[in-house]
Each structure stands twice: as structure tokens, then as C-alpha cells.
Tab-separated table of C-alpha atoms in Angstrom:
chain	number	residue	atom	x	y	z
A	1	ALA	CA	56.686	140.481	94.030
A	2	GLN	CA	56.949	137.676	96.529
A	3	SER	CA	53.812	136.162	97.976
A	4	VAL	CA	52.635	133.413	100.280
A	5	THR	CA	49.566	131.222	100.059
A	6	GLN	CA	48.287	129.285	103.060
A	7	LEU	CA	45.764	126.641	102.086
A	8	GLY	CA	42.925	126.330	104.568
A	9	SER	CA	41.923	129.096	106.927
A	10	HIS	CA	41.090	126.474	109.575
A	11	VAL	CA	42.569	123.066	110.297
A	12	SER	CA	41.055	120.751	112.910
A	13	VAL	CA	42.913	117.814	114.462
A	14	SER	CA	42.465	115.589	117.472
A	15	GLU	CA	44.967	115.659	120.296
A	16	GLY	CA	47.831	113.300	119.428
A	17	ALA	CA	47.205	113.467	115.700
A	18	LEU	CA	49.625	114.742	113.063
A	19	VAL	CA	49.534	118.462	112.356
A	20	LEU	CA	50.091	119.614	108.767
A	21	LEU	CA	49.753	123.287	107.842
A	22	ARG	CA	50.385	124.137	104.219
A	23	CYS	CA	52.332	127.047	102.802
A	24	ASN	CA	53.311	127.754	99.217
A	25	TYR	CA	55.385	130.706	98.218
A	26	SER	CA	56.209	132.677	95.110
A	27	SER	CA	59.627	134.202	94.744
A	28	SER	CA	61.966	135.114	91.911
A	29	VAL	CA	65.009	134.796	94.133
A	30	PRO	CA	66.022	132.209	96.741
A	31	PRO	CA	63.650	132.939	99.597
A	32	TYR	CA	63.967	133.104	103.321
A	33	LEU	CA	60.873	131.525	104.857
A	34	PHE	CA	59.327	131.738	108.297
A	35	TRP	CA	56.537	130.336	110.399
A	36	TYR	CA	55.101	132.459	113.173
A	37	VAL	CA	52.453	131.485	115.773
A	38	GLN	CA	49.935	133.797	117.387
A	39	TYR	CA	48.180	132.708	120.558
A	40	PRO	CA	44.962	134.501	121.577
A	41	ASN	CA	45.508	138.085	122.679
A	42	GLN	CA	49.230	137.900	121.934
A	43	GLY	CA	51.629	139.030	119.260
A	44	LEU	CA	53.393	136.820	116.779
A	45	GLN	CA	56.157	134.486	117.941
A	46	LEU	CA	58.775	132.997	115.619
A	47	LEU	CA	58.446	129.203	115.393
A	48	LEU	CA	61.191	128.512	112.885
A	49	LYS	CA	62.991	129.924	109.862
A	50	TYR	CA	64.637	128.704	106.683
A	51	THR	CA	67.653	130.715	105.568
A	52	SER	CA	69.173	128.556	102.809
A	53	ALA	CA	70.942	126.069	105.074
A	54	ALA	CA	69.385	122.652	105.818
A	55	THR	CA	66.066	122.130	104.033
A	56	LEU	CA	64.486	120.463	107.088
A	57	VAL	CA	64.166	123.056	109.800
A	58	LYS	CA	63.326	122.293	113.402
A	59	GLY	CA	61.639	124.893	115.543
A	60	ILE	CA	60.213	125.333	118.981
A	61	ASN	CA	57.420	123.268	120.563
A	62	GLY	CA	58.188	120.213	118.417
A	63	PHE	CA	57.339	121.828	115.083
A	64	GLU	CA	59.360	121.440	111.913
A	65	ALA	CA	59.110	122.486	108.303
A	66	GLU	CA	60.677	121.299	105.079
A	67	PHE	CA	61.709	123.571	102.236
A	68	LYS	CA	60.914	121.986	98.871
A	69	LYS	CA	62.095	124.160	96.019
A	70	SER	CA	60.534	121.957	93.321
A	71	GLU	CA	57.127	122.368	94.928
A	72	THR	CA	57.687	125.947	96.171
A	73	SER	CA	56.405	124.757	99.526
A	74	PHE	CA	57.313	125.159	103.168
A	75	HIS	CA	54.717	123.101	105.034
A	76	LEU	CA	54.692	123.029	108.841
A	77	THR	CA	54.318	119.729	110.659
A	78	LYS	CA	54.189	118.287	114.168
A	79	PRO	CA	53.896	114.548	114.806
A	80	SER	CA	51.508	114.815	117.748
A	81	ALA	CA	49.219	117.757	118.487
A	82	HIS	CA	48.694	119.120	121.984
A	83	MET	CA	45.806	121.234	123.184
A	84	ARG	CA	48.234	124.071	123.769
A	85	ASP	CA	49.068	124.129	120.036
A	86	ALA	CA	45.689	125.683	119.305
A	87	ALA	CA	46.560	129.064	117.789
A	88	GLU	CA	46.859	130.884	114.492
A	89	TYR	CA	49.876	130.129	112.327
A	90	PHE	CA	51.361	132.463	109.752
A	91	CYS	CA	53.781	131.646	106.991
A	92	ALA	CA	55.983	134.484	105.751
A	93	VAL	CA	58.563	135.045	103.023
A	94	SER	CA	61.283	137.638	103.037
A	95	GLU	CA	61.286	140.347	100.424
A	96	GLY	CA	64.680	141.824	100.847
A	97	PHE	CA	66.011	143.170	104.054
A	98	GLN	CA	63.377	144.098	106.606
A	99	LYS	CA	60.310	143.172	104.594
A	100	LEU	CA	58.300	140.125	105.546
A	101	VAL	CA	55.309	139.217	103.389
A	102	PHE	CA	52.758	137.217	105.380
A	103	GLY	CA	50.062	134.749	104.426
A	104	THR	CA	46.497	135.104	105.654
A	105	GLY	CA	47.025	132.610	108.474
A	106	THR	CA	45.674	129.179	109.398
A	107	ARG	CA	43.807	128.651	112.635
A	108	LEU	CA	44.632	125.309	114.211
A	109	LEU	CA	41.887	123.771	116.329
A	110	VAL	CA	42.772	120.855	118.593
A	111	SER	CA	40.019	118.696	120.066
A	112	PRO	CA	40.409	116.290	123.005
B	1	GLU	CA	60.343	142.863	131.245
B	2	THR	CA	59.168	141.179	128.069
B	3	GLY	CA	60.922	141.933	124.784
B	4	VAL	CA	58.409	144.201	123.062
B	5	THR	CA	55.620	145.916	124.967
B	6	GLN	CA	52.682	147.884	123.626
B	7	THR	CA	50.245	150.221	125.345
B	8	PRO	CA	47.345	150.455	125.545
B	9	ARG	CA	46.250	146.893	124.848
B	10	HIS	CA	42.742	148.034	123.939
B	11	LEU	CA	41.534	151.400	122.646
B	12	VAL	CA	38.131	152.668	121.644
B	13	MET	CA	38.034	156.044	119.952
B	14	GLY	CA	35.621	158.183	118.022
B	15	MET	CA	36.341	159.402	114.537
B	16	THR	CA	37.168	162.911	115.754
B	17	ASN	CA	39.525	161.857	118.549
B	18	LYS	CA	43.304	161.992	118.655
B	19	LYS	CA	45.149	159.171	120.378
B	20	SER	CA	48.580	157.558	120.326
B	21	LEU	CA	49.829	153.992	120.455
B	22	LYS	CA	53.107	153.314	122.172
B	23	CYS	CA	55.664	150.557	121.580
B	24	GLU	CA	58.827	149.907	123.546
B	25	GLN	CA	61.464	147.274	122.896
B	26	HIS	CA	63.915	146.048	125.508
B	27	LEU	CA	66.085	143.973	123.141
B	28	GLY	CA	68.677	146.518	122.062
B	29	HIS	CA	67.369	146.396	118.499
B	30	ASN	CA	67.870	149.133	115.912
B	31	ALA	CA	64.868	148.593	113.642
B	32	MET	CA	61.172	148.906	114.521
B	33	TYR	CA	57.984	148.305	112.581
B	34	TRP	CA	54.243	148.987	112.652
B	35	TYR	CA	51.868	146.406	111.202
B	36	LYS	CA	48.083	146.367	110.822
B	37	GLN	CA	46.260	143.053	111.329
B	38	SER	CA	42.673	142.916	110.068
B	39	ALA	CA	40.429	139.893	110.120
B	40	LYS	CA	40.939	137.494	107.189
B	41	LYS	CA	43.700	139.667	105.668
B	42	PRO	CA	47.479	139.265	105.694
B	43	LEU	CA	49.476	141.408	108.026
B	44	GLU	CA	50.063	144.777	106.389
B	45	LEU	CA	53.386	146.486	106.924
B	46	MET	CA	52.758	150.169	107.614
B	47	PHE	CA	56.059	151.782	108.597
B	48	VAL	CA	59.691	150.793	109.141
B	49	TYR	CA	62.236	152.712	111.188
B	50	SER	CA	65.940	151.990	111.232
B	51	LEU	CA	68.123	153.888	113.704
B	52	GLU	CA	65.242	156.277	114.290
B	53	GLU	CA	64.970	157.140	110.608
B	54	ARG	CA	61.836	156.226	108.656
B	55	VAL	CA	62.923	153.950	105.819
B	56	GLU	CA	59.550	152.772	104.636
B	57	ASN	CA	56.021	154.106	104.429
B	58	ASN	CA	53.710	151.645	102.727
B	59	SER	CA	51.222	154.157	101.291
B	60	VAL	CA	49.607	154.639	104.677
B	61	PRO	CA	46.988	157.422	104.961
B	62	SER	CA	48.188	160.565	106.668
B	63	ARG	CA	45.724	160.074	109.520
B	64	PHE	CA	48.388	157.659	110.810
B	65	SER	CA	51.536	159.448	111.870
B	66	PRO	CA	54.527	157.514	113.241
B	67	GLU	CA	57.227	158.835	115.525
B	68	CYS	CA	60.478	157.200	116.619
B	69	PRO	CA	62.239	159.394	119.186
B	70	ASN	CA	64.926	156.787	119.898
B	71	SER	CA	65.736	153.212	118.973
B	72	SER	CA	63.725	151.813	121.895
B	73	HIS	CA	60.453	153.678	121.407
B	74	LEU	CA	57.948	153.893	118.588
B	75	PHE	CA	54.652	155.738	118.522
B	76	LEU	CA	51.697	155.750	116.183
B	77	HIS	CA	49.667	158.930	116.407
B	78	LEU	CA	46.066	158.630	115.271
B	79	HIS	CA	43.627	161.313	114.234
B	80	THR	CA	40.304	161.443	112.383
B	81	LEU	CA	40.250	157.690	111.866
B	82	GLN	CA	37.586	155.758	110.001
B	83	PRO	CA	35.677	152.671	111.185
B	84	GLU	CA	37.643	150.557	108.675
B	85	ASP	CA	40.785	151.433	110.610
B	86	SER	CA	39.579	149.191	113.412
B	87	ALA	CA	42.172	146.396	113.688
B	88	LEU	CA	44.975	144.964	115.772
B	89	TYR	CA	48.090	147.120	115.477
B	90	LEU	CA	51.297	145.217	116.020
B	91	CYS	CA	54.720	146.612	116.723
B	92	ALA	CA	57.853	144.602	115.990
B	93	SER	CA	61.595	145.058	116.209
B	94	SER	CA	64.665	143.473	114.715
B	95	GLN	CA	68.355	143.660	115.475
B	96	ASP	CA	69.162	145.750	112.426
B	97	ARG	CA	68.188	146.323	108.801
B	98	GLN	CA	69.928	143.110	107.754
B	99	SER	CA	68.021	140.919	110.196
B	100	TYR	CA	65.120	138.883	108.896
B	101	GLU	CA	63.957	137.868	112.364
B	102	GLN	CA	61.382	140.161	113.893
B	103	TYR	CA	60.058	140.145	117.466
B	104	PHE	CA	56.467	141.210	117.950
B	105	GLY	CA	54.595	142.899	120.745
B	106	PRO	CA	51.130	141.771	121.888
B	107	GLY	CA	49.355	144.445	119.875
B	108	THR	CA	46.789	147.165	120.513
B	109	ARG	CA	43.191	146.269	119.638
B	110	LEU	CA	41.753	149.487	118.175
B	111	THR	CA	38.049	150.073	117.671
B	112	VAL	CA	36.904	153.211	115.865
B	113	THR	CA	33.292	154.136	116.503
């Protein structure tokens, strides 16, 4: 079965600093990978997705992620954090049509 | 109108009550989902509907009963719940069964007392 591991339940950065949220996956077939963001009191919003095209994927709000097969990783980055980026971020891997398997989430805290 | 709406946003119910959660999508999608989000746990897929037919039931207890009367509406009927059922219940939709991209509603925060 496919699975996702997100290292660090909380990540703290200062405004303007680099954001790095880690995601490692396990899959026996080429995966489709996703990052979702959840702001307080809201549902999940798709940030970006990897679907076997370019390994560097750009998403909304200045985020991007790189698929590295050799490391089974799909880490999320943003060069400069904003206060509005404070939210919870979920990595997910597809398990066939319809099924998304989610990680436990990483809460990003941004300080002034 | 936002893409996926859920009502109510908050619900407190006793263990003997019967209540229903409602989800509506305005995206013209054909597949809809119920997820349970508990603190410090991954999102748990509960049910999947495609073209109003249930295609997945992830071993969910029978005290949760889904209903999909048409492709735009999805309900989750609740009865005799337990305190451990307290969670955020999220509805999502996707274009069709072959679509990996799901759109989520804001969720219903359920507290069982």
C-alpha cells in the first residue's frame, strides 16, 4: 500500500526565510503526488501536483516542489515566507483512481 | 457561490441524537467524497460516490450512513455516535473517477457529548 511520511509536525520560520516542508512517499508504482494547504477553519486547497511530467512543479502562492525518485521525496519549498503562509500543509499520494492517501500534516508557523 | 459548501459548519450532538451533514458542490463534478479529520491523524477516507453510486466504503461503522441523491449533493446521516467520532468532517468532489484532483469544502466540526 502507498503511504506518505511528513517529517516534523511543526516547522517555524521567520518572515522572509526559506520554507522547506518534507515529504517522503512509498509506492510500488509511479506515483502522483500532491501538496494541499489548510488555513484555519477552512477545507483543503490544492497547492500543486506532480503527475509524471516535469519533476519540478510550481504551484500557487510561490510554492514549488521537486519530485526525486531516487530519494522517494517530494519536498515543498518557498524562497521567502509570508505571514499569510501560516497554515497546515498536507502531502498526499495517489493510490489508483479516486484514492488519495494523506500524510499527518505539517503546521507552518511564521514569525515577524 | 464557492465550489464546495458544507452545512452546518459546527454541530454538537449527544450520543442518542440523529443529525445529518450536508455537502453541495457547484463545480459540475461527478464524484464526491467524505473524509474524517482527527487531530494528529491523517485524513481518513470514509466514502466515495461516483455518479450517485457508492463505489467505496472504507470499513466505516454503520452509525454513519451516506446518501447521494444526485451528483451535486452528498449527505452524511449520523446516529448513536460515540465521543471518539468527534472530528472535522470534510466533503470533497472531483470531476470524475479518473481525476486525481479533489476540491474540498470547509468542513463540519462535530462534537459528540
